[in-house]
Amino acid sequence: RKEEELDSKDAIILHQFSRPSNGVPSLSPFCLKMETYLRMADLPYQNYFDGKLSPQGKMPWIEYNHKKVSGTEFIIDFLEEKLGVNLNKHLGPQERAVSRAVTKMVEEHLYWTLAYCQWVENLHETRKMVSLFGPFSDLLKWIFCHLTKGIVKREMYGHGIGRFSEEEMYTLMEKDMRTLAGLLGDKKYIMGPTVSTVDATVFGHLAQAMWTLPGTRPERLIKGELINLAMYCERIRRKFWPEWHHDDDNTLYESEESSEASKTYSPLQDFSFYSRTETFDEEGNSVSQTPDTDYTGHSLFDSDVDMDDYRDHEQCK
């Protein structure tokens, strides 16, 4: 197929995998991280779901002014330099060091245990979420998922974590998740009351446990004992993904007002041009909104999930 020419002049083109069929933006924690970062930084971007990897074999990657950049860390550095954005400007040197350490723990350690659960142990459920169409879609899904399973197992073995037993891998996963829960505590975001780059990273990975791994150990852990992580994910989803609504939402994380408002959310748009301060409706008409309101016009402060909600729930048990 002849490739479509993209004009990336003064426009961020985000290349990533296609949307899955279960309403979650991406089955890739790095794609979800990158798109969430763009929303947190309020940078307008255009999604492009061509499935084509970067020259380095990476996904996601971006084009900006005909410059191609891959690797989420390098993409963020590039955008900070070119566009002057910086989600970490409120952090001191020690906080920046902690933020990087947490990022590496999540991306180089927790990622592999979640990938094992997603593409090895829970492959039958993951296959249902993969979005492929056509007369041979079921066969293509089976081939794609089993190829991915083999790649994940091989890369995990090369990394070293794949040489442990399944129980040992889940022990490592639980330690990482407990570390994140302890670091978050009752704060709004990982580093305090203000969002920073590390939140895009942590959310991109924990969202997989929240919404793509039904019935698995990471899901039971995040929605049970480590419920502050679940509330953290809900908080970010509502603020930066107002159009993302999940049919199986647990009402524990929602107030009655926000639950009613969520029913009016529109589905994710595959090829939408998104900006928090200037977005477009389904007909392509411009819709103005401020960072303090969501897609429905409701105040984001009304829909934020606070630890007080959790304490009230615990007292009712």
GROMACS .gro file of C-alpha atoms in nm:
model
  317
    1ARG     CA    1   0.000   0.000   0.000
    2LYS     CA    2   0.128   0.342  -0.092
    3GLU     CA    3   0.219   0.530   0.223
    4GLU     CA    4   0.035   0.847   0.302
    5GLU     CA    5   0.255   1.154   0.310
    6LEU     CA    6   0.245   1.329   0.646
    7ASP     CA    7   0.320   1.696   0.688
    8SER     CA    8   0.469   1.735   1.035
    9LYS     CA    9   0.547   2.106   0.999
   10ASP     CA   10   0.484   2.256   1.344
   11ALA     CA   11   0.268   1.953   1.426
   12ILE     CA   12   0.337   1.656   1.654
   13ILE     CA   13   0.254   1.331   1.475
   14LEU     CA   14   0.236   1.045   1.726
   15HIS     CA   15   0.285   0.700   1.574
   16GLN     CA   16   0.153   0.420   1.791
   17PHE     CA   17  -0.030   0.088   1.789
   18SER     CA   18  -0.401   0.077   1.705
   19ARG     CA   19  -0.658   0.127   1.979
   20PRO     CA   20  -0.762  -0.204   2.141
   21SER     CA   21  -1.125  -0.312   2.128
   22ASN     CA   22  -1.198  -0.282   2.502
   23GLY     CA   23  -1.196   0.100   2.519
   24VAL     CA   24  -0.847   0.134   2.670
   25PRO     CA   25  -0.628   0.375   2.469
   26SER     CA   26  -0.340   0.129   2.430
   27LEU     CA   27  -0.215  -0.214   2.535
   28SER     CA   28   0.137  -0.068   2.526
   29PRO     CA   29   0.237   0.110   2.848
   30PHE     CA   30   0.487   0.321   2.655
   31CYS     CA   31   0.231   0.437   2.398
   32LEU     CA   32  -0.010   0.523   2.678
   33LYS     CA   33   0.269   0.699   2.865
   34MET     CA   34   0.357   0.913   2.563
   35GLU     CA   35   0.002   1.013   2.478
   36THR     CA   36  -0.073   1.089   2.844
   37TYR     CA   37   0.240   1.305   2.863
   38LEU     CA   38   0.128   1.508   2.561
   39ARG     CA   39  -0.205   1.568   2.732
   40MET     CA   40  -0.041   1.657   3.062
   41ALA     CA   41   0.187   1.906   2.883
   42ASP     CA   42  -0.113   2.037   2.685
   43LEU     CA   43   0.061   1.979   2.351
   44PRO     CA   44  -0.172   1.933   2.050
   45TYR     CA   45  -0.089   1.618   1.854
   46GLN     CA   46  -0.218   1.399   1.575
   47ASN     CA   47  -0.241   1.022   1.623
   48TYR     CA   48  -0.129   0.800   1.337
   49PHE     CA   49  -0.201   0.430   1.374
   50ASP     CA   50   0.005   0.294   1.086
   51GLY     CA   51   0.174   0.020   1.290
   52LYS     CA   52   0.509   0.117   1.141
   53LEU     CA   53   0.800   0.104   1.383
   54SER     CA   54   1.064   0.374   1.402
   55PRO     CA   55   1.404   0.328   1.235
   56GLN     CA   56   1.525   0.199   1.574
   57GLY     CA   57   1.242  -0.055   1.583
   58LYS     CA   58   1.058   0.138   1.854
   59MET     CA   59   0.696   0.226   1.923
   60PRO     CA   60   0.581   0.492   1.991
   61TRP     CA   61   0.771   0.755   1.796
   62ILE     CA   62   0.697   1.106   1.676
   63GLU     CA   63   0.754   1.332   1.381
   64TYR     CA   64   0.789   1.705   1.430
   65ASN     CA   65   0.901   1.942   1.156
   66HIS     CA   66   1.011   1.634   0.958
   67LYS     CA   67   1.234   1.521   1.244
   68LYS     CA   68   1.176   1.161   1.363
   69VAL     CA   69   1.237   1.081   1.731
   70SER     CA   70   1.181   0.746   1.904
   71GLY     CA   71   1.206   0.629   2.264
   72THR     CA   72   0.977   0.803   2.511
   73GLU     CA   73   1.263   0.951   2.713
   74PHE     CA   74   1.425   1.101   2.403
   75ILE     CA   75   1.088   1.222   2.272
   76ILE     CA   76   1.021   1.407   2.597
   77ASP     CA   77   1.371   1.560   2.595
   78PHE     CA   78   1.320   1.667   2.233
   79LEU     CA   79   0.984   1.831   2.303
   80GLU     CA   80   1.119   2.009   2.609
   81GLU     CA   81   1.403   2.154   2.404
   82LYS     CA   82   1.195   2.247   2.098
   83LEU     CA   83   0.873   2.364   2.263
   84GLY     CA   84   0.992   2.479   2.604
   85VAL     CA   85   0.761   2.252   2.804
   86ASN     CA   86   0.874   2.109   3.136
   87LEU     CA   87   0.647   1.919   3.372
   88ASN     CA   88   0.930   1.890   3.625
   89LYS     CA   89   1.014   2.257   3.670
   90HIS     CA   90   0.860   2.258   4.017
   91LEU     CA   91   1.085   1.971   4.135
   92GLY     CA   92   1.411   2.021   4.320
   93PRO     CA   93   1.733   1.828   4.240
   94GLN     CA   94   1.658   1.551   4.493
   95GLU     CA   95   1.299   1.514   4.370
   96ARG     CA   96   1.421   1.490   4.011
   97ALA     CA   97   1.662   1.214   4.116
   98VAL     CA   98   1.382   1.023   4.289
   99SER     CA   99   1.160   1.074   3.985
  100ARG     CA  100   1.419   0.922   3.753
  101ALA     CA  101   1.484   0.630   3.988
  102VAL     CA  102   1.110   0.553   3.999
  103THR     CA  103   1.088   0.580   3.621
  104LYS     CA  104   1.367   0.327   3.573
  105MET     CA  105   1.218   0.088   3.828
  106VAL     CA  106   0.885   0.097   3.645
  107GLU     CA  107   1.019   0.080   3.289
  108GLU     CA  108   1.307  -0.163   3.340
  109HIS     CA  109   1.160  -0.392   3.605
  110LEU     CA  110   0.784  -0.367   3.666
  111TYR     CA  111   0.723  -0.350   3.291
  112TRP     CA  112   0.852  -0.703   3.234
  113THR     CA  113   0.639  -0.866   3.500
  114LEU     CA  114   0.326  -0.693   3.367
  115ALA     CA  115   0.423  -0.790   3.011
  116TYR     CA  116   0.453  -1.152   3.125
  117CYS     CA  117   0.105  -1.140   3.275
  118GLN     CA  118  -0.037  -0.967   2.967
  119TRP     CA  119   0.130  -1.162   2.684
  120VAL     CA  120   0.208  -1.500   2.843
  121GLU     CA  121  -0.013  -1.598   3.137
  122ASN     CA  122  -0.323  -1.399   3.034
  123LEU     CA  123  -0.280  -1.422   2.658
  124HIS     CA  124  -0.631  -1.555   2.593
  125GLU     CA  125  -0.784  -1.237   2.743
  126THR     CA  126  -0.533  -1.009   2.571
  127ARG     CA  127  -0.619  -1.163   2.234
  128LYS     CA  128  -0.980  -1.051   2.279
  129MET     CA  129  -0.863  -0.690   2.314
  130VAL     CA  130  -0.636  -0.682   2.008
  131SER     CA  131  -0.801  -0.483   1.730
  132LEU     CA  132  -0.767  -0.649   1.389
  133PHE     CA  133  -1.033  -0.658   1.118
  134GLY     CA  134  -1.099  -0.853   0.801
  135PRO     CA  135  -1.206  -1.203   0.698
  136PHE     CA  136  -0.904  -1.362   0.866
  137SER     CA  137  -0.897  -1.141   1.175
  138ASP     CA  138  -0.926  -1.429   1.425
  139LEU     CA  139  -0.637  -1.615   1.264
  140LEU     CA  140  -0.428  -1.297   1.244
  141LYS     CA  141  -0.497  -1.222   1.612
  142TRP     CA  142  -0.387  -1.574   1.707
  143ILE     CA  143  -0.066  -1.545   1.503
  144PHE     CA  144   0.012  -1.194   1.629
  145CYS     CA  145  -0.045  -1.281   1.996
  146HIS     CA  146   0.161  -1.600   1.985
  147LEU     CA  147   0.444  -1.425   1.804
  148THR     CA  148   0.435  -1.151   2.067
  149LYS     CA  149   0.434  -1.415   2.341
  150GLY     CA  150   0.752  -1.568   2.199
  151ILE     CA  151   0.920  -1.229   2.168
  152VAL     CA  152   0.830  -1.132   2.526
  153LYS     CA  153   0.959  -1.461   2.670
  154ARG     CA  154   1.283  -1.438   2.472
  155GLU     CA  155   1.348  -1.076   2.571
  156MET     CA  156   1.263  -1.148   2.935
  157TYR     CA  157   1.515  -1.431   2.935
  158GLY     CA  158   1.778  -1.199   2.788
  159HIS     CA  159   1.693  -0.935   3.047
  160GLY     CA  160   1.737  -1.194   3.321
  161ILE     CA  161   1.401  -1.163   3.492
  162GLY     CA  162   1.259  -1.434   3.268
  163ARG     CA  163   1.495  -1.691   3.418
  164PHE     CA  164   1.300  -1.695   3.743
  165SER     CA  165   0.989  -1.899   3.812
  166GLU     CA  166   0.644  -1.747   3.763
  167GLU     CA  167   0.596  -1.719   4.139
  168GLU     CA  168   0.930  -1.541   4.179
  169MET     CA  169   0.843  -1.297   3.900
  170TYR     CA  170   0.513  -1.213   4.066
  171THR     CA  171   0.696  -1.163   4.395
  172LEU     CA  172   0.914  -0.901   4.222
  173MET     CA  173   0.607  -0.739   4.066
  174GLU     CA  174   0.437  -0.714   4.404
  175LYS     CA  175   0.744  -0.552   4.559
  176ASP     CA  176   0.749  -0.288   4.284
  177MET     CA  177   0.379  -0.214   4.320
  178ARG     CA  178   0.406  -0.190   4.699
  179THR     CA  179   0.697   0.049   4.655
  180LEU     CA  180   0.484   0.272   4.432
  181ALA     CA  181   0.194   0.257   4.677
  182GLY     CA  182   0.422   0.351   4.965
  183LEU     CA  183   0.578   0.637   4.768
  184LEU     CA  184   0.238   0.770   4.662
  185GLY     CA  185   0.081   0.742   5.008
  186ASP     CA  186  -0.211   0.984   5.029
  187LYS     CA  187  -0.059   1.234   4.785
  188LYS     CA  188  -0.245   1.336   4.471
  189TYR     CA  189   0.044   1.252   4.240
  190ILE     CA  190   0.371   1.063   4.280
  191MET     CA  191   0.582   1.370   4.359
  192GLY     CA  192   0.316   1.575   4.536
  193PRO     CA  193   0.012   1.789   4.453
  194THR     CA  194   0.130   1.874   4.100
  195VAL     CA  195   0.161   1.636   3.808
  196SER     CA  196   0.510   1.561   3.671
  197THR     CA  197   0.661   1.346   3.397
  198VAL     CA  198   0.693   1.042   3.622
  199ASP     CA  199   0.312   1.033   3.653
  200ALA     CA  200   0.278   0.967   3.280
  201THR     CA  201   0.519   0.675   3.318
  202VAL     CA  202   0.356   0.523   3.626
  203PHE     CA  203   0.005   0.569   3.488
  204GLY     CA  204   0.094   0.412   3.154
  205HIS     CA  205   0.202   0.093   3.331
  206LEU     CA  206  -0.046   0.074   3.618
  207ALA     CA  207  -0.333   0.132   3.375
  208GLN     CA  208  -0.250  -0.205   3.221
  209ALA     CA  209  -0.309  -0.371   3.558
  210MET     CA  210  -0.625  -0.169   3.614
  211TRP     CA  211  -0.799  -0.218   3.282
  212THR     CA  212  -0.632  -0.487   3.066
  213LEU     CA  213  -0.564  -0.776   3.305
  214PRO     CA  214  -0.902  -0.894   3.437
  215GLY     CA  215  -0.889  -1.149   3.717
  216THR     CA  216  -0.509  -1.150   3.740
  217ARG     CA  217  -0.286  -1.100   4.041
  218PRO     CA  218  -0.180  -0.744   3.951
  219GLU     CA  219  -0.544  -0.640   3.906
  220ARG     CA  220  -0.648  -0.795   4.237
  221LEU     CA  221  -0.357  -0.626   4.410
  222ILE     CA  222  -0.415  -0.276   4.270
  223LYS     CA  223  -0.792  -0.287   4.327
  224GLY     CA  224  -0.761  -0.449   4.667
  225GLU     CA  225  -0.480  -0.394   4.912
  226LEU     CA  226  -0.309  -0.117   4.711
  227ILE     CA  227  -0.625   0.077   4.644
  228ASN     CA  228  -0.449   0.413   4.657
  229LEU     CA  229  -0.285   0.317   4.326
  230ALA     CA  230  -0.627   0.243   4.176
  231MET     CA  231  -0.756   0.581   4.291
  232TYR     CA  232  -0.444   0.744   4.148
  233CYS     CA  233  -0.514   0.583   3.808
  234GLU     CA  234  -0.876   0.697   3.818
  235ARG     CA  235  -0.768   1.049   3.908
  236ILE     CA  236  -0.538   1.076   3.608
  237ARG     CA  237  -0.786   0.910   3.374
  238ARG     CA  238  -1.060   1.157   3.461
  239LYS     CA  239  -0.841   1.463   3.436
  240PHE     CA  240  -0.645   1.386   3.121
  241TRP     CA  241  -0.866   1.128   2.944
  242PRO     CA  242  -1.218   1.270   2.991
  243GLU     CA  243  -1.351   1.080   2.687
  244TRP     CA  244  -1.220   0.744   2.811
  245HIS     CA  245  -1.505   0.570   2.988
  246HIS     CA  246  -1.489   0.206   3.094
  247ASP     CA  247  -1.808   0.000   3.111
  248ASP     CA  248  -1.681  -0.203   3.407
  249ASP     CA  249  -1.589   0.090   3.631
  250ASN     CA  250  -1.595   0.009   4.001
  251THR     CA  251  -1.825   0.258   4.171
  252LEU     CA  252  -1.595   0.254   4.474
  253TYR     CA  253  -1.370   0.500   4.290
  254GLU     CA  254  -1.649   0.734   4.180
  255SER     CA  255  -1.875   0.988   4.343
  256GLU     CA  256  -2.242   0.985   4.234
  257GLU     CA  257  -2.199   1.316   4.053
  258SER     CA  258  -1.896   1.208   3.852
  259SER     CA  259  -2.053   0.868   3.783
  260GLU     CA  260  -2.355   1.036   3.623
  261ALA     CA  261  -2.132   1.273   3.426
  262SER     CA  262  -1.926   0.983   3.293
  263LYS     CA  263  -2.229   0.847   3.109
  264THR     CA  264  -2.207   1.138   2.864
  265TYR     CA  265  -1.846   1.075   2.764
  266SER     CA  266  -1.787   1.005   2.396
  267PRO     CA  267  -1.574   0.708   2.284
  268LEU     CA  268  -1.205   0.747   2.203
  269GLN     CA  269  -1.150   0.890   1.857
  270ASP     CA  270  -0.890   0.697   1.656
  271PHE     CA  271  -0.766   0.985   1.444
  272SER     CA  272  -0.865   1.279   1.659
  273PHE     CA  273  -0.658   1.594   1.690
  274TYR     CA  274  -0.637   1.646   2.063
  275SER     CA  275  -0.555   1.939   2.285
  276ARG     CA  276  -0.685   1.999   2.635
  277THR     CA  277  -0.736   2.371   2.570
  278GLU     CA  278  -0.858   2.343   2.212
  279THR     CA  279  -1.013   2.022   2.087
  280PHE     CA  280  -1.255   1.922   1.812
  281ASP     CA  281  -1.589   1.749   1.821
  282GLU     CA  282  -1.697   1.461   1.597
  283GLU     CA  283  -1.798   1.702   1.316
  284GLY     CA  284  -1.458   1.871   1.324
  285ASN     CA  285  -1.588   2.189   1.486
  286SER     CA  286  -1.367   2.362   1.737
  287VAL     CA  287  -1.473   2.323   2.101
  288SER     CA  288  -1.307   2.550   2.353
  289GLN     CA  289  -1.244   2.428   2.702
  290THR     CA  290  -1.013   2.516   2.986
  291PRO     CA  291  -0.772   2.284   3.166
  292ASP     CA  292  -1.004   2.299   3.467
  293THR     CA  293  -1.299   2.143   3.285
  294ASP     CA  294  -1.338   1.805   3.119
  295TYR     CA  295  -1.496   1.714   2.784
  296THR     CA  296  -1.847   1.744   2.931
  297GLY     CA  297  -1.781   2.085   3.085
  298HIS     CA  298  -1.785   1.951   3.443
  299SER     CA  299  -1.521   2.077   3.681
  300LEU     CA  300  -1.226   1.845   3.712
  301PHE     CA  301  -1.199   1.931   4.078
  302ASP     CA  302  -1.543   1.779   4.134
  303SER     CA  303  -1.440   1.450   3.972
  304ASP     CA  304  -1.098   1.409   4.133
  305VAL     CA  305  -1.064   1.107   4.358
  306ASP     CA  306  -0.933   1.198   4.701
  307MET     CA  307  -0.808   0.981   4.984
  308ASP     CA  308  -1.099   1.106   5.196
  309ASP     CA  309  -1.332   0.903   4.975
  310TYR     CA  310  -1.128   0.593   5.046
  311ARG     CA  311  -1.121   0.656   5.422
  312ASP     CA  312  -1.500   0.695   5.426
  313HIS     CA  313  -1.534   0.366   5.238
  314GLU     CA  314  -1.302   0.187   5.483
  315GLN     CA  315  -1.506   0.309   5.779
  316CYS     CA  316  -1.821   0.163   5.624
  317LYS     CA  317  -1.670  -0.188   5.596
   0.00000   0.00000   0.00000
